[in-house]
Amino acid sequence: FHFDVLCPYAYQTSKWIRDVRDQLGITINWKFFSLEEINRVEGKKHPWEREWTFGWSLMRIGALLRRTSMDDVDRWYALAGKALHEDGNRPHEPAVARHLLTELVLDPELVDRAIADETTNDEVKADHDHVVEHGGYGVPTLFFGDHCLFGPVLIDPPSGDAAVRLWHAVTAWTEFPDLYELQQPKTKAIERRIAETFRPYLEARDWVSINRGVEVGFTDDGFEVVGAADRDRTADRSST
């Protein structure tokens, strides 16, 4: 299960797959994917070239945790995801990241150790590149062996029997190697539901949302295209 802590869709899907795990005993191998890197504008620094960057640095913390305990990564992602996507907090700030580790009875100094250890960059990049090499472009991305699937994309993850039914629907896809896409179009009503679900995240984020080269805004009436990903945002900053 490849995720970026910053992605609200991946967080909702992670809640679903944990429910499936609790019922069916599946194993979840948590891996990373960078929305900052996949949406990077040409000429800008790669996230691993920056001292601290929102999603990438969080995943470096996760990489350090993963070396000793996949369970710690699981608990950390659940807590950091809830902090951002439900509580409207900022786990991407170093002080908050340290506090979250303390809540998990883990050493808050892991934040500084992860950033000081250049090999955590290598681990995050290896996970990210694995998705890209298989044609992936976002999260959640699931791997069943070498079979790569994007999704399921959820805002109200099912639980109980419904979660298991969705699991069987997803895994059935792997039987059909020539089946590439099945998508439900988003109406304005659906977009408004998504925007309302994402409200805590939207209020806490310190970045813009990019979807395949286009900046997307969230309004009370749904989604809107703001402009190209590489547009000049100087006027936006001066008006706030």
Short mmCIF file of N, CA, C and O in Angstrom, two decimals, residues 52 66 179-180 193 203:
data_model
loop_
_atom_site.label_atom_id
_atom_site.label_comp_id
_atom_site.label_asym_id
_atom_site.label_seq_id
_atom_site.Cartn_x
_atom_site.Cartn_y
_atom_site.Cartn_z
N TRP A 52 13.71 20.61 4.48
CA TRP A 52 12.45 20.08 5.00
C TRP A 52 11.37 20.37 3.97
O TRP A 52 11.27 21.48 3.45
N ARG A 66 10.04 2.23 9.76
CA ARG A 66 9.81 0.96 9.08
C ARG A 66 11.00 0.01 9.21
O ARG A 66 10.84 -1.21 9.13
N LEU A 179 -7.83 -5.24 -18.26
CA LEU A 179 -8.82 -4.28 -17.76
C LEU A 179 -8.05 -3.12 -17.14
O LEU A 179 -7.32 -3.29 -16.16
N TYR A 180 -8.20 -1.92 -17.70
CA TYR A 180 -7.35 -0.81 -17.30
C TYR A 180 -8.06 0.28 -16.51
O TYR A 180 -7.43 0.98 -15.73
N ARG A 193 -19.57 16.95 -1.78
CA ARG A 193 -19.36 16.00 -0.68
C ARG A 193 -17.88 15.81 -0.40
O ARG A 193 -17.45 15.73 0.76
N GLU A 203 -8.20 23.24 5.40
CA GLU A 203 -7.90 24.35 6.32
C GLU A 203 -6.51 24.23 6.91
O GLU A 203 -5.91 25.24 7.31
#
